[in-house]
Short mmCIF file of C-alpha atoms in Angstrom, two decimals:
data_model
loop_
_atom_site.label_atom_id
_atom_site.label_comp_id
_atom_site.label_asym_id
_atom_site.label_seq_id
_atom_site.Cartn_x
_atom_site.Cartn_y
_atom_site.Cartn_z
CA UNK A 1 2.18 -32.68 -0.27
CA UNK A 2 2.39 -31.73 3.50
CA UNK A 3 1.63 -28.07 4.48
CA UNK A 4 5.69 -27.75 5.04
CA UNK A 5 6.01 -28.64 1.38
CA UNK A 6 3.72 -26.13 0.05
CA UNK A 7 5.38 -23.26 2.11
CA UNK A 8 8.84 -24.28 1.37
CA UNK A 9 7.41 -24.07 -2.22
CA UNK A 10 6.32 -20.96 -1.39
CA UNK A 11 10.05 -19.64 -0.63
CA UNK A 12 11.64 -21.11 -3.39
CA UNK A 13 9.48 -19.25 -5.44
CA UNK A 14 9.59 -16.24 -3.56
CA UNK A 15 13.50 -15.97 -3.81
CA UNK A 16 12.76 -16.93 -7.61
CA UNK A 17 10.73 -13.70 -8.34
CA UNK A 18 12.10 -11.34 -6.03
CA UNK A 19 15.93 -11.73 -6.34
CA UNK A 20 16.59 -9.12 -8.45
CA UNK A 21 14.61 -6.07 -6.38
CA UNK A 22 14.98 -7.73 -2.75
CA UNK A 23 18.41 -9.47 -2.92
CA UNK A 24 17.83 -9.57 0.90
CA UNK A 25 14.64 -11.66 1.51
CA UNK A 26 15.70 -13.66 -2.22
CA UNK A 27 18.72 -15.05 -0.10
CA UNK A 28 16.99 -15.53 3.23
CA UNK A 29 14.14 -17.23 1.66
CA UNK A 30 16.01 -19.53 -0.68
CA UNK A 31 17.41 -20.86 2.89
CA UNK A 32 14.46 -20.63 4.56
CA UNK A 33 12.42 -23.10 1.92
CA UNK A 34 14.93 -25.75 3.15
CA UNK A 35 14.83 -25.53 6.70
CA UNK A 36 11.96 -27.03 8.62
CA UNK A 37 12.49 -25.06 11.52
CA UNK A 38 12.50 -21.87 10.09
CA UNK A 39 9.10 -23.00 8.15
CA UNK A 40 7.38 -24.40 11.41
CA UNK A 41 7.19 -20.92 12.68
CA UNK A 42 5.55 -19.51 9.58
CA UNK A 43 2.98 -22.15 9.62
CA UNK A 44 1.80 -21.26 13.26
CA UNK A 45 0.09 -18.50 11.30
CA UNK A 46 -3.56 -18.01 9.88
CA UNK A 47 -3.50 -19.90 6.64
CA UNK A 48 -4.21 -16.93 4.63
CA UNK A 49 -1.01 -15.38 6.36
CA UNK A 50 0.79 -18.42 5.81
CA UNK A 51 3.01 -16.03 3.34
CA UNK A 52 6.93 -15.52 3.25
CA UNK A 53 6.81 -11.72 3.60
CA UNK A 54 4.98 -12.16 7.26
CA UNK A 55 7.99 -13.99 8.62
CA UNK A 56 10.24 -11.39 7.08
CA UNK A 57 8.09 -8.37 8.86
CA UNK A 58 8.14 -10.09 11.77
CA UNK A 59 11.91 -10.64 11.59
CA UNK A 60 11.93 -7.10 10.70
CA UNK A 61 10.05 -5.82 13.83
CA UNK A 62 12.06 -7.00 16.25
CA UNK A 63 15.23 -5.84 14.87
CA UNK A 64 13.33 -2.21 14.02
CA UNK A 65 13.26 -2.89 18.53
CA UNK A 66 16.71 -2.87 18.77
CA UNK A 67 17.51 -6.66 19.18
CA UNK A 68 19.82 -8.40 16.74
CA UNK A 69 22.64 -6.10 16.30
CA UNK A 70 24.45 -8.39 13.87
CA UNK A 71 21.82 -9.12 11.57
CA UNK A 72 20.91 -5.24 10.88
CA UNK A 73 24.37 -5.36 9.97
CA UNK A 74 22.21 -7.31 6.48
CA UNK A 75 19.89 -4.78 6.55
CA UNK A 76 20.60 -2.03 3.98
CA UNK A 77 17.88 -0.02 5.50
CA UNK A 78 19.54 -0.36 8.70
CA UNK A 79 23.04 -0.25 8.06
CA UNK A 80 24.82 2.56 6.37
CA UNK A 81 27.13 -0.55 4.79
CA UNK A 82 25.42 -3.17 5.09
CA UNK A 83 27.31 -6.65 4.87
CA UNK A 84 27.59 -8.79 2.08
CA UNK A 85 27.91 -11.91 4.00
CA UNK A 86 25.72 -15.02 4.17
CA UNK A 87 23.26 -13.83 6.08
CA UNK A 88 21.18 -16.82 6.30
CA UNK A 89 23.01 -18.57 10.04
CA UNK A 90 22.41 -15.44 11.28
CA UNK A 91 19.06 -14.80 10.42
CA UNK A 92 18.29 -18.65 11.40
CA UNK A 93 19.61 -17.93 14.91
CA UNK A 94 18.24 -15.42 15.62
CA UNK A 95 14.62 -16.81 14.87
CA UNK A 96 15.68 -19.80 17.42
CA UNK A 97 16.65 -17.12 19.91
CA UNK A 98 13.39 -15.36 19.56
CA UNK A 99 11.04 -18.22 18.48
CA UNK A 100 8.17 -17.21 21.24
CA UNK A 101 8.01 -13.22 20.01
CA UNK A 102 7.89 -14.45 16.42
CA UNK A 103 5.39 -17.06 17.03
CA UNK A 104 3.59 -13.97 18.94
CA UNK A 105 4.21 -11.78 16.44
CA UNK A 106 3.48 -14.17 13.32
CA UNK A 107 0.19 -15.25 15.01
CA UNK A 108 -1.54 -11.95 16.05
CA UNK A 109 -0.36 -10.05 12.93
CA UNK A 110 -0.36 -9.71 9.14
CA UNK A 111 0.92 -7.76 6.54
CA UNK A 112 0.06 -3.97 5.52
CA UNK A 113 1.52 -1.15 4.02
CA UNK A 114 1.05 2.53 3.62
CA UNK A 115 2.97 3.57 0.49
CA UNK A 116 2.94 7.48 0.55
CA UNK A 117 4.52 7.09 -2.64
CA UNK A 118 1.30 6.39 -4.48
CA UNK A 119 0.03 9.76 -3.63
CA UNK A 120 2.72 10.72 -6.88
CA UNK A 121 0.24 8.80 -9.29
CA UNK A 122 -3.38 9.92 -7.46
CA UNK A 123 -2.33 13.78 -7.71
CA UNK A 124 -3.20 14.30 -11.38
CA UNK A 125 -5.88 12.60 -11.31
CA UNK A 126 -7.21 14.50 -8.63
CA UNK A 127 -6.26 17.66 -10.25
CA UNK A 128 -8.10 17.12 -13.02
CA UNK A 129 -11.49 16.29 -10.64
CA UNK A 130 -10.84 19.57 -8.66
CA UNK A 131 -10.51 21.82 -11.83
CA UNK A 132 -14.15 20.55 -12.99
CA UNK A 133 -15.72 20.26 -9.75
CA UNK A 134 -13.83 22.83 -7.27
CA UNK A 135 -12.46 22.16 -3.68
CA UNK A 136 -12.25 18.22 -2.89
CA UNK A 137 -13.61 16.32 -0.25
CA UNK A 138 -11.69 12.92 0.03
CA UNK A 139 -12.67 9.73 1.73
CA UNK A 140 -9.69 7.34 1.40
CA UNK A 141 -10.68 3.66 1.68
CA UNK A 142 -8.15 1.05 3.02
CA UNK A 143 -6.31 3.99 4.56
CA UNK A 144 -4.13 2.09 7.07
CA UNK A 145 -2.83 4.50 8.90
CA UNK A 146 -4.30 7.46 6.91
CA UNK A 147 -0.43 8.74 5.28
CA UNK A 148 -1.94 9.74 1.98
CA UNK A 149 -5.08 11.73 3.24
CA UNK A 150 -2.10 14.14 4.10
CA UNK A 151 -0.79 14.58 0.15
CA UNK A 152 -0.88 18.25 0.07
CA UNK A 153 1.88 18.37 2.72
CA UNK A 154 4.23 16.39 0.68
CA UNK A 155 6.58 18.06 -2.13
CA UNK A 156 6.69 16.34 -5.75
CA UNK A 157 9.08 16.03 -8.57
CA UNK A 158 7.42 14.60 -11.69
CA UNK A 159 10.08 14.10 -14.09
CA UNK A 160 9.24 15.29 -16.82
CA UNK A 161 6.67 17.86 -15.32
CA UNK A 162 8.16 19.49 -12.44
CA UNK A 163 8.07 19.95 -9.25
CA UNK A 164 4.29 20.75 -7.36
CA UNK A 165 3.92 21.26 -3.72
CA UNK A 166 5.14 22.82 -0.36
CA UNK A 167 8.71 22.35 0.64
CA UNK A 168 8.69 18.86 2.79
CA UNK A 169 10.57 16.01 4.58
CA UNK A 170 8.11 13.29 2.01
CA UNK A 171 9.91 13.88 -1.35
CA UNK A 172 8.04 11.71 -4.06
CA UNK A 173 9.81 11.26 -7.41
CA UNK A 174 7.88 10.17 -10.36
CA UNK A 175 9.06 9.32 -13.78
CA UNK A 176 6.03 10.47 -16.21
CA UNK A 177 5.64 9.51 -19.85
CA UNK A 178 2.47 10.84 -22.65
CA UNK A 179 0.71 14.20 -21.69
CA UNK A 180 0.42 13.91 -17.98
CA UNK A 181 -1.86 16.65 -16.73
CA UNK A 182 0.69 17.53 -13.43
CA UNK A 183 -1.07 20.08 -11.39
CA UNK A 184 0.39 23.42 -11.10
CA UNK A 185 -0.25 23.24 -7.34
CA UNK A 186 -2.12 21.08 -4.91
CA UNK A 187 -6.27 20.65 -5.90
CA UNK A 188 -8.08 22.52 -2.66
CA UNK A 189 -9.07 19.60 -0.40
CA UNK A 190 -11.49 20.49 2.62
CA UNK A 191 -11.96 17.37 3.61
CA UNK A 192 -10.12 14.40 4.33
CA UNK A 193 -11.01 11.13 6.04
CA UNK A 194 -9.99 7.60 6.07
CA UNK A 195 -11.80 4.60 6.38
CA UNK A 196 -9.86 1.14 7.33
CA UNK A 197 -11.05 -1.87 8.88
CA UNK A 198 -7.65 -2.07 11.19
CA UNK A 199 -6.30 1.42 11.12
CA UNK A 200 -2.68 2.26 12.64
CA UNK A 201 -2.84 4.71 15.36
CA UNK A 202 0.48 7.21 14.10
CA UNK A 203 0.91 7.69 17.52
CA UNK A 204 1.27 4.19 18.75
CA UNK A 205 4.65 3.01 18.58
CA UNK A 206 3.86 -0.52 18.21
CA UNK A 207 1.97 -0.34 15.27
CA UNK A 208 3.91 2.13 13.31
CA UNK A 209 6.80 -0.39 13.96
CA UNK A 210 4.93 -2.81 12.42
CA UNK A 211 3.83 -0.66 9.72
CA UNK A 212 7.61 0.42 8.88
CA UNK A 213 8.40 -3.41 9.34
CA UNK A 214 6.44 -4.35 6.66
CA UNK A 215 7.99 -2.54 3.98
CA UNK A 216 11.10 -4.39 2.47
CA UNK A 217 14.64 -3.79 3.89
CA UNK A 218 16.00 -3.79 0.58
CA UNK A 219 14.14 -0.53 -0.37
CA UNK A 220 15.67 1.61 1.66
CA UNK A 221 14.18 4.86 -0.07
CA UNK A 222 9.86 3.34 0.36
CA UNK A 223 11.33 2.79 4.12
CA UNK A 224 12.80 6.53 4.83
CA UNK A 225 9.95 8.55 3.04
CA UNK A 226 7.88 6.54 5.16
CA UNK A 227 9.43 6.90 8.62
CA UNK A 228 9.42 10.28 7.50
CA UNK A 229 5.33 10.47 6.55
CA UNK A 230 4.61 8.93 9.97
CA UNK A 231 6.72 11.87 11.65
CA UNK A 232 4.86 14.29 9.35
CA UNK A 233 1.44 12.35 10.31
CA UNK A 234 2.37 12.79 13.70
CA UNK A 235 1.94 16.48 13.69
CA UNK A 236 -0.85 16.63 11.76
CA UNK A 237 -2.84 13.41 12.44
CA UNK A 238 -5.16 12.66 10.11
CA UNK A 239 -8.75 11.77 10.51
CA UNK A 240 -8.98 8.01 10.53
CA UNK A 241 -12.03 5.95 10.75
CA UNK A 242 -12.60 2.27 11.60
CA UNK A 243 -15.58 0.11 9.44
CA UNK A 244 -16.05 -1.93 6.99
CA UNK A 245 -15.09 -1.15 3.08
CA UNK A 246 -18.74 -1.29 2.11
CA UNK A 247 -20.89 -1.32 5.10
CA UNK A 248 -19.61 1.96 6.53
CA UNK A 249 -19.09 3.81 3.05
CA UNK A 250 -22.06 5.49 2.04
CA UNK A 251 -22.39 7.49 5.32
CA UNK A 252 -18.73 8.64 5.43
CA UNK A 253 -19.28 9.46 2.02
CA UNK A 254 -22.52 11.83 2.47
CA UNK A 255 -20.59 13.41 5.76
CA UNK A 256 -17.68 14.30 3.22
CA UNK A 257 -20.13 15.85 0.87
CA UNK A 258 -21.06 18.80 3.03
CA UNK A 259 -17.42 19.90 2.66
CA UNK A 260 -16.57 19.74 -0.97
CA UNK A 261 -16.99 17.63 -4.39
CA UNK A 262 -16.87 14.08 -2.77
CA UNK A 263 -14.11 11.97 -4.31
CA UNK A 264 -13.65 8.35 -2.91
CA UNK A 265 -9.76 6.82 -3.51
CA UNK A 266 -8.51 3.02 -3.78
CA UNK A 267 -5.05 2.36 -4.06
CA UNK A 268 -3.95 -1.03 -3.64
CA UNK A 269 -6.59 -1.73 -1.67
CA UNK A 270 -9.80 -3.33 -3.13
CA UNK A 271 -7.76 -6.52 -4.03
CA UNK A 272 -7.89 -7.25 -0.53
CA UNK A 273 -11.78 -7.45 -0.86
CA UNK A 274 -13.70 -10.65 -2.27
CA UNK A 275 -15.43 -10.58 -5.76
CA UNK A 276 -18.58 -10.25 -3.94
CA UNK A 277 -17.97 -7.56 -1.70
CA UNK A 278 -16.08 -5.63 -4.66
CA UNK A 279 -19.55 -5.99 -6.15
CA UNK A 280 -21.38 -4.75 -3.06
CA UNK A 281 -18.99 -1.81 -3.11
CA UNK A 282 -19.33 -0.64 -6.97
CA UNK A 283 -23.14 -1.07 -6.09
CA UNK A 284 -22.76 0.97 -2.88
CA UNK A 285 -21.16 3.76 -5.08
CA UNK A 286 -24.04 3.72 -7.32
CA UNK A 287 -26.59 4.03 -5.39
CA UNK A 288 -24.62 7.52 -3.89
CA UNK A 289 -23.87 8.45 -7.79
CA UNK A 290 -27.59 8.37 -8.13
CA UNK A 291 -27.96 11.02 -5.35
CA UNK A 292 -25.39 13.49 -6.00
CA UNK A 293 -22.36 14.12 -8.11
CA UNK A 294 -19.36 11.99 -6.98
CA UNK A 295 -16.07 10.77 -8.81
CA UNK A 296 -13.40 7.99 -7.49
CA UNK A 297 -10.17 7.22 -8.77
CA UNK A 298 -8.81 4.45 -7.84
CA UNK A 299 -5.19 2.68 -8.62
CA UNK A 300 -5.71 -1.11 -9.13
CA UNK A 301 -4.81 -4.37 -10.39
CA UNK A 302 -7.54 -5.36 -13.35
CA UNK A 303 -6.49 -8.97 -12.68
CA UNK A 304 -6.94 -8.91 -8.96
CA UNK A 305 -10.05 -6.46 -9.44
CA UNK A 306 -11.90 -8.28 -12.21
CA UNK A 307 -15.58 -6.98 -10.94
CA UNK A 308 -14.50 -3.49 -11.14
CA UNK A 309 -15.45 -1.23 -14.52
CA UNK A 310 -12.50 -0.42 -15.50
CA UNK A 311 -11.30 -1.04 -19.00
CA UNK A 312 -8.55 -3.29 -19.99
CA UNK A 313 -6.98 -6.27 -22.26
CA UNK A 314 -8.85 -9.64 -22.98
CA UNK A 315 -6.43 -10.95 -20.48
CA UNK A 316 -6.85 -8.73 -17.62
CA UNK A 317 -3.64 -6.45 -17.10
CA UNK A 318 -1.70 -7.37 -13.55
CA UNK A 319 -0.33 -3.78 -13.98
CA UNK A 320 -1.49 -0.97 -11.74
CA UNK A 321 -4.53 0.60 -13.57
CA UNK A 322 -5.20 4.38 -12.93
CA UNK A 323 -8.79 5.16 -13.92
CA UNK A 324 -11.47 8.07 -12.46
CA UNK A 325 -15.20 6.81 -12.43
CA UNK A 326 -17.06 9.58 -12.35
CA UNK A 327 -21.39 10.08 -11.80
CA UNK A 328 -22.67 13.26 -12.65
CA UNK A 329 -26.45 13.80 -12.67
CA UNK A 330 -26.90 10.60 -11.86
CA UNK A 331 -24.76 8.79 -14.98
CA UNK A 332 -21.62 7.04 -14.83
CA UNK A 333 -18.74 8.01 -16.87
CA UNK A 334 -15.15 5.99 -17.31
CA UNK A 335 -12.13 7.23 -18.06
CA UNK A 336 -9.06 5.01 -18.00
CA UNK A 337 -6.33 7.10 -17.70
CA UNK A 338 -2.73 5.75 -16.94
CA UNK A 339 -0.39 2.40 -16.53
CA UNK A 340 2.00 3.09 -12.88
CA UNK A 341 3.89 1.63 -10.49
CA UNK A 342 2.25 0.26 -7.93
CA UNK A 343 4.63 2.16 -5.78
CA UNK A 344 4.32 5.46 -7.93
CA UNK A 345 7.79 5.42 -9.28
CA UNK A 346 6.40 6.01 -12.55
CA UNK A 347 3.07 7.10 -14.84
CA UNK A 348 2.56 6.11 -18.29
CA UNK A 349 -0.40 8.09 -18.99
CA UNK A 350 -2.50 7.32 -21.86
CA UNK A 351 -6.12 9.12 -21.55
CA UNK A 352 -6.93 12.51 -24.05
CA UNK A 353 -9.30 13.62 -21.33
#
């Protein structure tokens, strides 16, 4: 089988599973996994990038520039009625009319997201931390362009639970189910830092248009609370470090520890990692747990995260996991607490604690 065939596999299978929530990208790539050209340009990337939603992005991007006026026309998130068309000649010539930027584009870039909306399924957790331990001091790891460090400026409706938070332009809903502890207010955070080993500057217009292109066209709502993050972020930039997951942890985390209760957060983001840097970073965590009190909640796959503590089914769960890890007095304490959306459009939560 010729690289070709495995990503034209890689389409077919693509427009299999993601029909029915990205009608969009499930047409385009179901004509995309037979056409060579279309494939050549996707295979100009890193192998580990060789993936149908970097073409889309960076299809995405340039039309987020201004260029293609009749393809947006596709593009629910860029057309107030978007067409219902075949959009697949169109999108075809326009990647022949901009081969060299894609090639650019596809080549120097890959995917990555910043999904405010999972902010909706941290906030209890972190609620709970902050009524045991008092104000928070929060080093968010794979930050990207640090969008969640600002949580307390975004409103909430948890449905059932109500509605917690200052009046905002980010509006989360979240569908809750079993005895979700929803905070009366925002937990007392004085301190917030991110840590990312390619952060997005929120003030760099390039890279937020990359950001924004990466999110799916077909979800309009993920792409509009986002736009509208970044314009929050923009006022109120948040702190933002670049280093490595595990290398550059334990030092951000002592420097947050002056400040408050120091509570590291994954979401989404340790799947990224190896299994042996996963392990270096639950051993990096220990060693800080065995110097002061510290908790971390983190929102994860157990089958992408298999080196992690967290309980879960013989066959590892590819659900999104919500669990707090907590070390006080130097011993390490579990709690699983909740099944969500990876997006946070819903928590299922299941811990008595």
């Amino acid at each position: 089988m010729t690289d070709l065939d495995k990503l034209s596999q890689s389409f077919r299978a693509f427009a299999t599973t993601s029909t029915a929530r990205a009608p969009l990208y499930g047409r385009l790539a179901a004509g995309i996994a037979e056409d060579e050209a279309l494939l050549r340009l996707l295979h100009a990337a890193p192998e580990p990038q060789q993936i149908p939603v970097l073409l889309f992005a960076a299809v995405h991007d340039l039309l987020l520039s201004g260029l293609g006026i009749e393809l947006r026309e596709h593009y629910p998130n860029l057309s107030d009625a978007p067409t219902t068309g075949d959009p697949v000649p169109l999108f075809r010539s326009f990647c022949m009319e901009h081969a060299t930027a894609l090639q650019e584009l596809i080549t120097t870039h890959h995917t990555q997201t910043n999904e405010v909306g999972r902010c909706a399924q941290l906030l209890p957790a972190l609620g709970l931390i902050a009524a045991e331990a008092g104000p928070l001091a929060l080093v968010d790891v794979g930050t990207s362009a640090g969008l969640n460090l600002l949580l307390g400026y975004y409103r909430y409706d948890y449905r059932p639970g109500g509605p917690v938070g200052p009046h905002s332009t980010v509006h989360l809903e979240c569908a809750t189910r079993g005895p979700v502890p929803v905070p009366g207010d925002i937990p007392a955070i004085a301190f917030a830092v991110g840590l990312d080993a390619a952060p997005i500057d929120v003030t760099d217009d390039d890279a937020v248009r990359w950001l924004e292109a990466c999110v799916w066209p077909d979800q309009a709502d993920r792409f509009s609370r986002l736009t509208a993050a970044i314009e929050l972020a923009r006022t109120k930039p948040p702190d933002v470090r670049r280093g490595d997951a595990v290398e550059d942890l334990p030092a951000l985390v002592r420097e947050a520890a002056r400040h408050g209760h120091p509570v590291v957060a994954n979401s989404w983001s340790l799947n990224y990692l190896t299994g042996e840097s996963r392990i270096a970073y639950l051993v990096a965590l220990e060693r800080l747990g065995s110097e002061f009190d510290i908790s971390w909640v983190l929102a994860e796959s157990p089958a992408q995260t298999p080196e992690l503590p967290v309980p879960t089914t013989v066959e590892a769960e590819h659900l999104t996991v919500l669990s707090t890890i907590r070390w006080r007095r130097g011993e390490r304490h579990v709690d699983r607490q909740a099944t969500t959306h990876p997006h946070g459009y819903w928590l299922h939560w299941e811990s008595a604690q």
